[in-house]
């Protein structure tokens, strides 16, 4: 078996020497949906979470989920507004806010079920 020469450094912690390991990934900050997906994986799918973390696939997966959720949110809000037009914002502002919040809640429920908790 051919071994690659690696320069590994160690830190002493108590009586043990532990390797200084880091994951080399560009750390673009996660948005709301990426963080929600990460928490779901940590709490409900720990084996998958740890596997993805150790292979370096977790952060790209979370960014992909974030992007898909944002795209789906925009698309669904546009479709729902076409099907259910909002009241005139200038004449009845509270009804407009209530209508938009209702549509947003419907969209968020679909996103959570299809992308985050799947």
mmCIF file of N, CA and C in Angstrom:
data_model
loop_
_atom_site.group_PDB
_atom_site.id
_atom_site.type_symbol
_atom_site.label_atom_id
_atom_site.label_comp_id
_atom_site.label_asym_id
_atom_site.label_seq_id
_atom_site.Cartn_x
_atom_site.Cartn_y
_atom_site.Cartn_z
ATOM 1 N N UNK A 1 0.853 -1.172 0.000
ATOM 2 C CA UNK A 1 0.000 0.000 0.000
ATOM 3 C C UNK A 1 0.901 1.239 0.000
ATOM 4 N N UNK A 2 0.619 2.150 -0.898
ATOM 5 C CA UNK A 2 1.431 3.346 -1.034
ATOM 6 C C UNK A 2 0.888 4.432 -0.105
ATOM 7 N N UNK A 3 1.692 4.958 0.761
ATOM 8 C CA UNK A 3 1.283 6.009 1.695
ATOM 9 C C UNK A 3 1.752 7.353 1.165
ATOM 10 N N UNK A 4 0.872 8.342 1.214
ATOM 11 C CA UNK A 4 1.254 9.679 0.790
ATOM 12 C C UNK A 4 1.926 10.386 1.965
ATOM 13 N N UNK A 5 2.925 11.159 1.670
ATOM 14 C CA UNK A 5 3.623 11.914 2.703
ATOM 15 C C UNK A 5 2.761 13.116 3.077
ATOM 16 N N UNK A 6 2.319 13.156 4.302
ATOM 17 C CA UNK A 6 1.481 14.252 4.777
ATOM 18 C C UNK A 6 2.171 14.923 5.959
ATOM 19 N N UNK A 7 2.111 16.212 5.955
ATOM 20 C CA UNK A 7 2.636 16.968 7.082
ATOM 21 C C UNK A 7 1.504 17.197 8.061
ATOM 22 N N UNK A 8 1.460 16.391 9.096
ATOM 23 C CA UNK A 8 0.403 16.485 10.087
ATOM 24 C C UNK A 8 1.001 17.066 11.354
ATOM 25 N N UNK A 9 0.345 18.082 11.893
ATOM 26 C CA UNK A 9 0.783 18.665 13.145
ATOM 27 C C UNK A 9 -0.157 18.197 14.249
ATOM 28 N N UNK A 10 0.354 18.218 15.454
ATOM 29 C CA UNK A 10 -0.407 17.720 16.593
ATOM 30 C C UNK A 10 -0.433 18.759 17.696
ATOM 31 N N UNK A 11 -1.509 18.746 18.460
ATOM 32 C CA UNK A 11 -1.642 19.583 19.650
ATOM 33 C C UNK A 11 -1.730 18.676 20.859
ATOM 34 N N UNK A 12 -1.087 19.067 21.934
ATOM 35 C CA UNK A 12 -1.144 18.291 23.165
ATOM 36 C C UNK A 12 -2.316 18.778 23.998
ATOM 37 N N UNK A 13 -3.208 17.838 24.320
ATOM 38 C CA UNK A 13 -4.371 18.120 25.157
ATOM 39 C C UNK A 13 -4.313 17.143 26.308
ATOM 40 N N UNK A 14 -3.941 17.647 27.481
ATOM 41 C CA UNK A 14 -3.763 16.756 28.629
ATOM 42 C C UNK A 14 -2.619 15.805 28.349
ATOM 43 N N UNK A 15 -2.874 14.510 28.411
ATOM 44 C CA UNK A 15 -1.855 13.497 28.144
ATOM 45 C C UNK A 15 -1.896 12.999 26.703
ATOM 46 N N UNK A 16 -2.725 13.577 25.872
ATOM 47 C CA UNK A 16 -2.905 13.075 24.516
ATOM 48 C C UNK A 16 -2.404 14.071 23.482
ATOM 49 N N UNK A 17 -1.975 13.512 22.349
ATOM 50 C CA UNK A 17 -1.641 14.357 21.206
ATOM 51 C C UNK A 17 -2.696 14.111 20.137
ATOM 52 N N UNK A 18 -3.395 15.184 19.788
ATOM 53 C CA UNK A 18 -4.475 15.094 18.810
ATOM 54 C C UNK A 18 -4.049 15.795 17.525
ATOM 55 N N UNK A 19 -4.379 15.209 16.358
ATOM 56 C CA UNK A 19 -4.009 15.865 15.102
ATOM 57 C C UNK A 19 -4.831 17.136 14.883
ATOM 58 N N UNK A 20 -4.192 18.124 14.291
ATOM 59 C CA UNK A 20 -4.873 19.376 13.955
ATOM 60 C C UNK A 20 -5.517 19.193 12.585
ATOM 61 N N UNK A 21 -6.796 18.855 12.578
ATOM 62 C CA UNK A 21 -7.519 18.599 11.338
ATOM 63 C C UNK A 21 -8.435 19.776 11.031
ATOM 64 N N UNK A 22 -8.494 20.152 9.767
ATOM 65 C CA UNK A 22 -9.395 21.209 9.332
ATOM 66 C C UNK A 22 -10.055 20.789 8.028
ATOM 67 N N UNK A 23 -11.232 21.298 7.799
ATOM 68 C CA UNK A 23 -11.927 21.083 6.535
ATOM 69 C C UNK A 23 -11.669 22.308 5.658
ATOM 70 N N UNK A 24 -11.179 22.073 4.467
ATOM 71 C CA UNK A 24 -10.899 23.175 3.557
ATOM 72 C C UNK A 24 -12.107 23.407 2.667
ATOM 73 N N UNK A 25 -12.929 24.352 3.063
ATOM 74 C CA UNK A 25 -14.124 24.688 2.304
ATOM 75 C C UNK A 25 -14.294 26.197 2.316
ATOM 76 N N UNK A 26 -14.762 26.744 1.220
ATOM 77 C CA UNK A 26 -15.134 28.160 1.274
ATOM 78 C C UNK A 26 -16.385 28.284 2.140
ATOM 79 N N UNK A 27 -16.333 29.092 3.148
ATOM 80 C CA UNK A 27 -17.447 29.196 4.086
ATOM 81 C C UNK A 27 -18.342 30.375 3.734
ATOM 82 N N UNK A 28 -19.190 30.172 2.744
ATOM 83 C CA UNK A 28 -20.210 31.161 2.437
ATOM 84 C C UNK A 28 -21.273 31.018 3.522
ATOM 85 N N UNK A 29 -21.709 32.104 4.116
ATOM 86 C CA UNK A 29 -22.682 31.984 5.209
ATOM 87 C C UNK A 29 -23.998 31.366 4.738
ATOM 88 N N UNK A 30 -24.563 30.567 5.602
ATOM 89 C CA UNK A 30 -25.837 29.908 5.301
ATOM 90 C C UNK A 30 -26.991 30.835 5.637
ATOM 91 N N UNK A 31 -28.042 30.709 4.868
ATOM 92 C CA UNK A 31 -29.258 31.446 5.144
ATOM 93 C C UNK A 31 -30.170 30.641 6.057
ATOM 94 N N UNK A 32 -31.383 31.104 6.171
ATOM 95 C CA UNK A 32 -32.359 30.491 7.078
ATOM 96 C C UNK A 32 -32.615 29.025 6.752
ATOM 97 N N UNK A 33 -32.861 28.727 5.486
ATOM 98 C CA UNK A 33 -33.217 27.358 5.110
ATOM 99 C C UNK A 33 -32.023 26.412 5.220
ATOM 100 N N UNK A 34 -30.830 26.886 4.929
ATOM 101 C CA UNK A 34 -29.634 26.060 5.091
ATOM 102 C C UNK A 34 -29.398 25.701 6.548
ATOM 103 N N UNK A 35 -29.607 26.677 7.432
ATOM 104 C CA UNK A 35 -29.445 26.414 8.871
ATOM 105 C C UNK A 35 -30.516 25.455 9.385
ATOM 106 N N UNK A 36 -31.744 25.605 8.873
ATOM 107 C CA UNK A 36 -32.819 24.702 9.286
ATOM 108 C C UNK A 36 -32.532 23.275 8.839
ATOM 109 N N UNK A 37 -32.018 23.117 7.620
ATOM 110 C CA UNK A 37 -31.672 21.784 7.110
ATOM 111 C C UNK A 37 -30.550 21.173 7.941
ATOM 112 N N UNK A 38 -29.547 21.992 8.292
ATOM 113 C CA UNK A 38 -28.439 21.489 9.117
ATOM 114 C C UNK A 38 -28.948 21.002 10.477
ATOM 115 N N UNK A 39 -29.827 21.766 11.107
ATOM 116 C CA UNK A 39 -30.363 21.352 12.409
ATOM 117 C C UNK A 39 -31.183 20.071 12.278
ATOM 118 N N UNK A 40 -31.961 19.955 11.209
ATOM 119 C CA UNK A 40 -32.739 18.738 10.992
ATOM 120 C C UNK A 40 -31.815 17.543 10.850
ATOM 121 N N UNK A 41 -30.759 17.675 10.054
ATOM 122 C CA UNK A 41 -29.819 16.564 9.874
ATOM 123 C C UNK A 41 -29.116 16.214 11.180
ATOM 124 N N UNK A 42 -28.712 17.224 11.931
ATOM 125 C CA UNK A 42 -28.020 16.969 13.202
ATOM 126 C C UNK A 42 -28.918 16.217 14.177
ATOM 127 N N UNK A 43 -30.166 16.628 14.286
ATOM 128 C CA UNK A 43 -31.062 16.068 15.296
ATOM 129 C C UNK A 43 -31.722 14.763 14.872
ATOM 130 N N UNK A 44 -32.039 14.622 13.575
ATOM 131 C CA UNK A 44 -32.832 13.483 13.129
ATOM 132 C C UNK A 44 -32.090 12.488 12.245
ATOM 133 N N UNK A 45 -31.002 12.904 11.624
ATOM 134 C CA UNK A 45 -30.239 12.023 10.743
ATOM 135 C C UNK A 45 -28.749 12.154 11.058
ATOM 136 N N UNK A 46 -28.325 11.832 12.290
ATOM 137 C CA UNK A 46 -26.937 12.080 12.693
ATOM 138 C C UNK A 46 -25.899 11.310 11.870
ATOM 139 N N UNK A 47 -26.221 10.102 11.421
ATOM 140 C CA UNK A 47 -25.265 9.325 10.622
ATOM 141 C C UNK A 47 -25.016 10.019 9.287
ATOM 142 N N UNK A 48 -26.086 10.428 8.631
ATOM 143 C CA UNK A 48 -25.953 11.148 7.362
ATOM 144 C C UNK A 48 -25.225 12.475 7.566
ATOM 145 N N UNK A 49 -25.574 13.186 8.635
ATOM 146 C CA UNK A 49 -24.930 14.465 8.936
ATOM 147 C C UNK A 49 -23.422 14.289 9.107
ATOM 148 N N UNK A 50 -23.025 13.325 9.930
ATOM 149 C CA UNK A 50 -21.590 13.110 10.174
ATOM 150 C C UNK A 50 -20.872 12.631 8.920
ATOM 151 N N UNK A 51 -21.502 11.786 8.149
ATOM 152 C CA UNK A 51 -20.902 11.311 6.908
ATOM 153 C C UNK A 51 -20.658 12.470 5.944
ATOM 154 N N UNK A 52 -21.659 13.313 5.773
ATOM 155 C CA UNK A 52 -21.522 14.462 4.878
ATOM 156 C C UNK A 52 -20.492 15.450 5.410
ATOM 157 N N UNK A 53 -20.456 15.631 6.715
ATOM 158 C CA UNK A 53 -19.498 16.552 7.318
ATOM 159 C C UNK A 53 -18.069 16.079 7.098
ATOM 160 N N UNK A 54 -17.835 14.796 7.317
ATOM 161 C CA UNK A 54 -16.480 14.266 7.199
ATOM 162 C C UNK A 54 -15.993 14.175 5.759
ATOM 163 N N UNK A 55 -16.902 14.022 4.808
ATOM 164 C CA UNK A 55 -16.492 13.947 3.411
ATOM 165 C C UNK A 55 -16.468 15.320 2.743
ATOM 166 N N UNK A 56 -16.873 16.364 3.460
ATOM 167 C CA UNK A 56 -16.859 17.710 2.907
ATOM 168 C C UNK A 56 -18.051 18.018 2.019
ATOM 169 N N UNK A 57 -19.097 17.222 2.083
ATOM 170 C CA UNK A 57 -20.269 17.421 1.237
ATOM 171 C C UNK A 57 -21.394 18.181 1.932
ATOM 172 N N UNK A 58 -21.245 18.428 3.233
ATOM 173 C CA UNK A 58 -22.335 19.044 3.988
ATOM 174 C C UNK A 58 -22.590 20.482 3.553
ATOM 175 N N UNK A 59 -21.568 21.311 3.565
ATOM 176 C CA UNK A 59 -21.761 22.730 3.252
ATOM 177 C C UNK A 59 -22.298 22.928 1.825
ATOM 178 N N UNK A 60 -21.741 22.256 0.813
ATOM 179 C CA UNK A 60 -22.339 22.402 -0.524
ATOM 180 C C UNK A 60 -23.802 21.942 -0.575
ATOM 181 N N UNK A 61 -24.131 20.883 0.153
ATOM 182 C CA UNK A 61 -25.513 20.403 0.203
ATOM 183 C C UNK A 61 -26.417 21.466 0.829
ATOM 184 N N UNK A 62 -25.972 22.067 1.923
ATOM 185 C CA UNK A 62 -26.778 23.083 2.595
ATOM 186 C C UNK A 62 -26.965 24.316 1.719
ATOM 187 N N UNK A 63 -25.928 24.703 0.990
ATOM 188 C CA UNK A 63 -26.051 25.839 0.076
ATOM 189 C C UNK A 63 -27.025 25.525 -1.065
ATOM 190 N N UNK A 64 -26.980 24.280 -1.531
ATOM 191 C CA UNK A 64 -27.900 23.860 -2.598
ATOM 192 C C UNK A 64 -29.348 23.886 -2.111
ATOM 193 N N UNK A 65 -29.584 23.397 -0.896
ATOM 194 C CA UNK A 65 -30.937 23.420 -0.322
ATOM 195 C C UNK A 65 -31.397 24.861 -0.146
ATOM 196 N N UNK A 66 -30.513 25.714 0.323
ATOM 197 C CA UNK A 66 -30.839 27.129 0.514
ATOM 198 C C UNK A 66 -31.270 27.771 -0.804
ATOM 199 N N UNK A 67 -30.487 27.545 -1.843
ATOM 200 C CA UNK A 67 -30.794 28.129 -3.148
ATOM 201 C C UNK A 67 -32.100 27.581 -3.708
ATOM 202 N N UNK A 68 -32.301 26.276 -3.599
ATOM 203 C CA UNK A 68 -33.536 25.660 -4.096
ATOM 204 C C UNK A 68 -34.753 26.203 -3.344
ATOM 205 N N UNK A 69 -34.628 26.376 -2.028
ATOM 206 C CA UNK A 69 -35.739 26.881 -1.229
ATOM 207 C C UNK A 69 -36.076 28.321 -1.616
ATOM 208 N N UNK A 70 -35.068 29.143 -1.802
ATOM 209 C CA UNK A 70 -35.320 30.541 -2.185
ATOM 210 C C UNK A 70 -35.968 30.615 -3.569
ATOM 211 N N UNK A 71 -35.479 29.801 -4.504
ATOM 212 C CA UNK A 71 -36.070 29.795 -5.843
ATOM 213 C C UNK A 71 -37.524 29.333 -5.809
ATOM 214 N N UNK A 72 -37.786 28.268 -5.052
ATOM 215 C CA UNK A 72 -39.141 27.747 -4.946
ATOM 216 C C UNK A 72 -40.059 28.762 -4.270
ATOM 217 N N UNK A 73 -39.535 29.456 -3.279
ATOM 218 C CA UNK A 73 -40.331 30.469 -2.573
ATOM 219 C C UNK A 73 -40.758 31.579 -3.530
ATOM 220 N N UNK A 74 -39.810 32.086 -4.322
ATOM 221 C CA UNK A 74 -40.136 33.154 -5.273
ATOM 222 C C UNK A 74 -41.169 32.683 -6.304
ATOM 223 N N UNK A 75 -40.941 31.493 -6.837
ATOM 224 C CA UNK A 75 -41.829 30.965 -7.873
ATOM 225 C C UNK A 75 -43.236 30.730 -7.329
ATOM 226 N N UNK A 76 -43.332 30.125 -6.163
ATOM 227 C CA UNK A 76 -44.651 29.824 -5.597
ATOM 228 C C UNK A 76 -45.406 31.089 -5.196
ATOM 229 N N UNK A 77 -44.690 32.087 -4.658
ATOM 230 C CA UNK A 77 -45.357 33.342 -4.286
ATOM 231 C C UNK A 77 -45.938 34.016 -5.525
ATOM 232 N N UNK A 78 -45.186 33.990 -6.626
ATOM 233 C CA UNK A 78 -45.672 34.586 -7.867
ATOM 234 C C UNK A 78 -46.920 33.858 -8.367
ATOM 235 N N UNK A 79 -46.878 32.519 -8.336
ATOM 236 C CA UNK A 79 -48.028 31.734 -8.790
ATOM 237 C C UNK A 79 -49.247 31.945 -7.898
ATOM 238 N N UNK A 80 -49.028 31.960 -6.590
ATOM 239 C CA UNK A 80 -50.158 32.148 -5.673
ATOM 240 C C UNK A 80 -50.764 33.537 -5.812
ATOM 241 N N UNK A 81 -49.931 34.542 -6.066
ATOM 242 C CA UNK A 81 -50.466 35.891 -6.252
ATOM 243 C C UNK A 81 -51.282 35.997 -7.542
ATOM 244 N N UNK A 82 -50.893 35.221 -8.563
ATOM 245 C CA UNK A 82 -51.689 35.211 -9.797
ATOM 246 C C UNK A 82 -53.042 34.555 -9.551
ATOM 247 N N UNK A 83 -53.048 33.463 -8.772
ATOM 248 C CA UNK A 83 -54.300 32.742 -8.496
ATOM 249 C C UNK A 83 -55.181 33.494 -7.515
ATOM 250 N N UNK A 84 -54.554 34.127 -6.511
ATOM 251 C CA UNK A 84 -55.283 34.837 -5.453
ATOM 252 C C UNK A 84 -54.729 36.257 -5.346
ATOM 253 N N UNK A 85 -55.202 37.174 -6.165
ATOM 254 C CA UNK A 85 -54.650 38.536 -6.124
ATOM 255 C C UNK A 85 -54.849 39.190 -4.759
ATOM 256 N N UNK A 86 -53.889 39.965 -4.377
ATOM 257 C CA UNK A 86 -53.935 40.650 -3.078
ATOM 258 C C UNK A 86 -54.851 41.866 -3.164
ATOM 259 N N UNK A 87 -55.468 42.241 -2.042
ATOM 260 C CA UNK A 87 -56.272 43.470 -2.023
ATOM 261 C C UNK A 87 -55.378 44.685 -2.281
ATOM 262 N N UNK A 88 -56.000 45.796 -2.604
ATOM 263 C CA UNK A 88 -55.254 47.019 -2.869
ATOM 264 C C UNK A 88 -54.543 47.472 -1.590
ATOM 265 N N UNK A 89 -53.240 47.589 -1.687
ATOM 266 C CA UNK A 89 -52.432 47.931 -0.511
ATOM 267 C C UNK A 89 -52.721 49.354 -0.036
ATOM 268 N N UNK A 90 -52.955 50.260 -0.945
ATOM 269 C CA UNK A 90 -53.188 51.654 -0.559
ATOM 270 C C UNK A 90 -54.519 51.836 0.163
ATOM 271 N N UNK A 91 -55.541 51.088 -0.236
ATOM 272 C CA UNK A 91 -56.877 51.256 0.354
ATOM 273 C C UNK A 91 -57.070 50.452 1.632
ATOM 274 N N UNK A 92 -56.511 49.238 1.663
ATOM 275 C CA UNK A 92 -56.740 48.368 2.813
ATOM 276 C C UNK A 92 -55.437 47.656 3.170
ATOM 277 N N UNK A 93 -54.592 48.371 3.858
ATOM 278 C CA UNK A 93 -53.250 47.870 4.141
ATOM 279 C C UNK A 93 -53.257 46.631 5.035
ATOM 280 N N UNK A 94 -54.095 46.589 6.046
ATOM 281 C CA UNK A 94 -54.115 45.434 6.950
ATOM 282 C C UNK A 94 -54.586 44.168 6.245
ATOM 283 N N UNK A 95 -55.551 44.284 5.365
ATOM 284 C CA UNK A 95 -56.004 43.114 4.604
ATOM 285 C C UNK A 95 -54.900 42.628 3.654
ATOM 286 N N UNK A 96 -54.166 43.570 3.077
ATOM 287 C CA UNK A 96 -53.058 43.212 2.181
ATOM 288 C C UNK A 96 -51.992 42.440 2.963
ATOM 289 N N UNK A 97 -51.627 42.941 4.152
ATOM 290 C CA UNK A 97 -50.623 42.274 4.984
ATOM 291 C C UNK A 97 -51.110 40.890 5.386
ATOM 292 N N UNK A 98 -52.379 40.780 5.783
ATOM 293 C CA UNK A 98 -52.938 39.490 6.166
ATOM 294 C C UNK A 98 -52.893 38.511 4.992
ATOM 295 N N UNK A 99 -53.241 38.965 3.815
ATOM 296 C CA UNK A 99 -53.241 38.124 2.617
ATOM 297 C C UNK A 99 -51.820 37.657 2.291
ATOM 298 N N UNK A 100 -50.859 38.570 2.312
ATOM 299 C CA UNK A 100 -49.472 38.226 1.982
ATOM 300 C C UNK A 100 -48.878 37.270 3.020
ATOM 301 N N UNK A 101 -49.194 37.482 4.289
ATOM 302 C CA UNK A 101 -48.706 36.572 5.329
ATOM 303 C C UNK A 101 -49.307 35.174 5.160
ATOM 304 N N UNK A 102 -50.559 35.110 4.767
ATOM 305 C CA UNK A 102 -51.200 33.817 4.526
ATOM 306 C C UNK A 102 -50.517 33.072 3.379
ATOM 307 N N UNK A 103 -50.245 33.775 2.289
ATOM 308 C CA UNK A 103 -49.558 33.152 1.159
ATOM 309 C C UNK A 103 -48.150 32.702 1.549
ATOM 310 N N UNK A 104 -47.460 33.534 2.298
ATOM 311 C CA UNK A 104 -46.099 33.198 2.728
ATOM 312 C C UNK A 104 -46.111 31.952 3.613
ATOM 313 N N UNK A 105 -47.088 31.841 4.504
ATOM 314 C CA UNK A 105 -47.179 30.673 5.377
ATOM 315 C C UNK A 105 -47.416 29.401 4.563
ATOM 316 N N UNK A 106 -48.247 29.492 3.520
ATOM 317 C CA UNK A 106 -48.503 28.327 2.664
ATOM 318 C C UNK A 106 -47.223 27.893 1.958
ATOM 319 N N UNK A 107 -46.489 28.861 1.437
ATOM 320 C CA UNK A 107 -45.251 28.570 0.720
ATOM 321 C C UNK A 107 -44.220 27.957 1.668
ATOM 322 N N UNK A 108 -44.081 28.524 2.849
ATOM 323 C CA UNK A 108 -43.103 28.023 3.817
ATOM 324 C C UNK A 108 -43.414 26.589 4.227
ATOM 325 N N UNK A 109 -44.688 26.259 4.382
ATOM 326 C CA UNK A 109 -45.073 24.903 4.752
ATOM 327 C C UNK A 109 -44.640 23.903 3.681
ATOM 328 N N UNK A 110 -44.846 24.253 2.426
ATOM 329 C CA UNK A 110 -44.441 23.373 1.322
ATOM 330 C C UNK A 110 -42.920 23.226 1.293
ATOM 331 N N UNK A 111 -42.200 24.323 1.454
ATOM 332 C CA UNK A 111 -40.730 24.283 1.428
ATOM 333 C C UNK A 111 -40.201 23.413 2.565
ATOM 334 N N UNK A 112 -40.765 23.573 3.748
ATOM 335 C CA UNK A 112 -40.287 22.773 4.884
ATOM 336 C C UNK A 112 -40.519 21.289 4.657
ATOM 337 N N UNK A 113 -41.681 20.929 4.137
ATOM 338 C CA UNK A 113 -41.984 19.520 3.934
ATOM 339 C C UNK A 113 -41.191 18.919 2.788
ATOM 340 N N UNK A 114 -40.991 19.661 1.692
ATOM 341 C CA UNK A 114 -40.341 19.101 0.524
ATOM 342 C C UNK A 114 -38.803 19.171 0.576
ATOM 343 N N UNK A 115 -38.265 20.233 1.131
ATOM 344 C CA UNK A 115 -36.815 20.428 1.054
ATOM 345 C C UNK A 115 -36.098 20.259 2.386
ATOM 346 N N UNK A 116 -36.667 20.763 3.444
ATOM 347 C CA UNK A 116 -35.942 20.769 4.719
ATOM 348 C C UNK A 116 -36.088 19.438 5.458
ATOM 349 N N UNK A 117 -37.311 18.969 5.641
ATOM 350 C CA UNK A 117 -37.548 17.763 6.432
ATOM 351 C C UNK A 117 -37.704 16.529 5.573
ATOM 352 N N UNK A 118 -37.035 16.461 4.464
ATOM 353 C CA UNK A 118 -37.140 15.316 3.568
ATOM 354 C C UNK A 118 -35.825 14.584 3.511
#
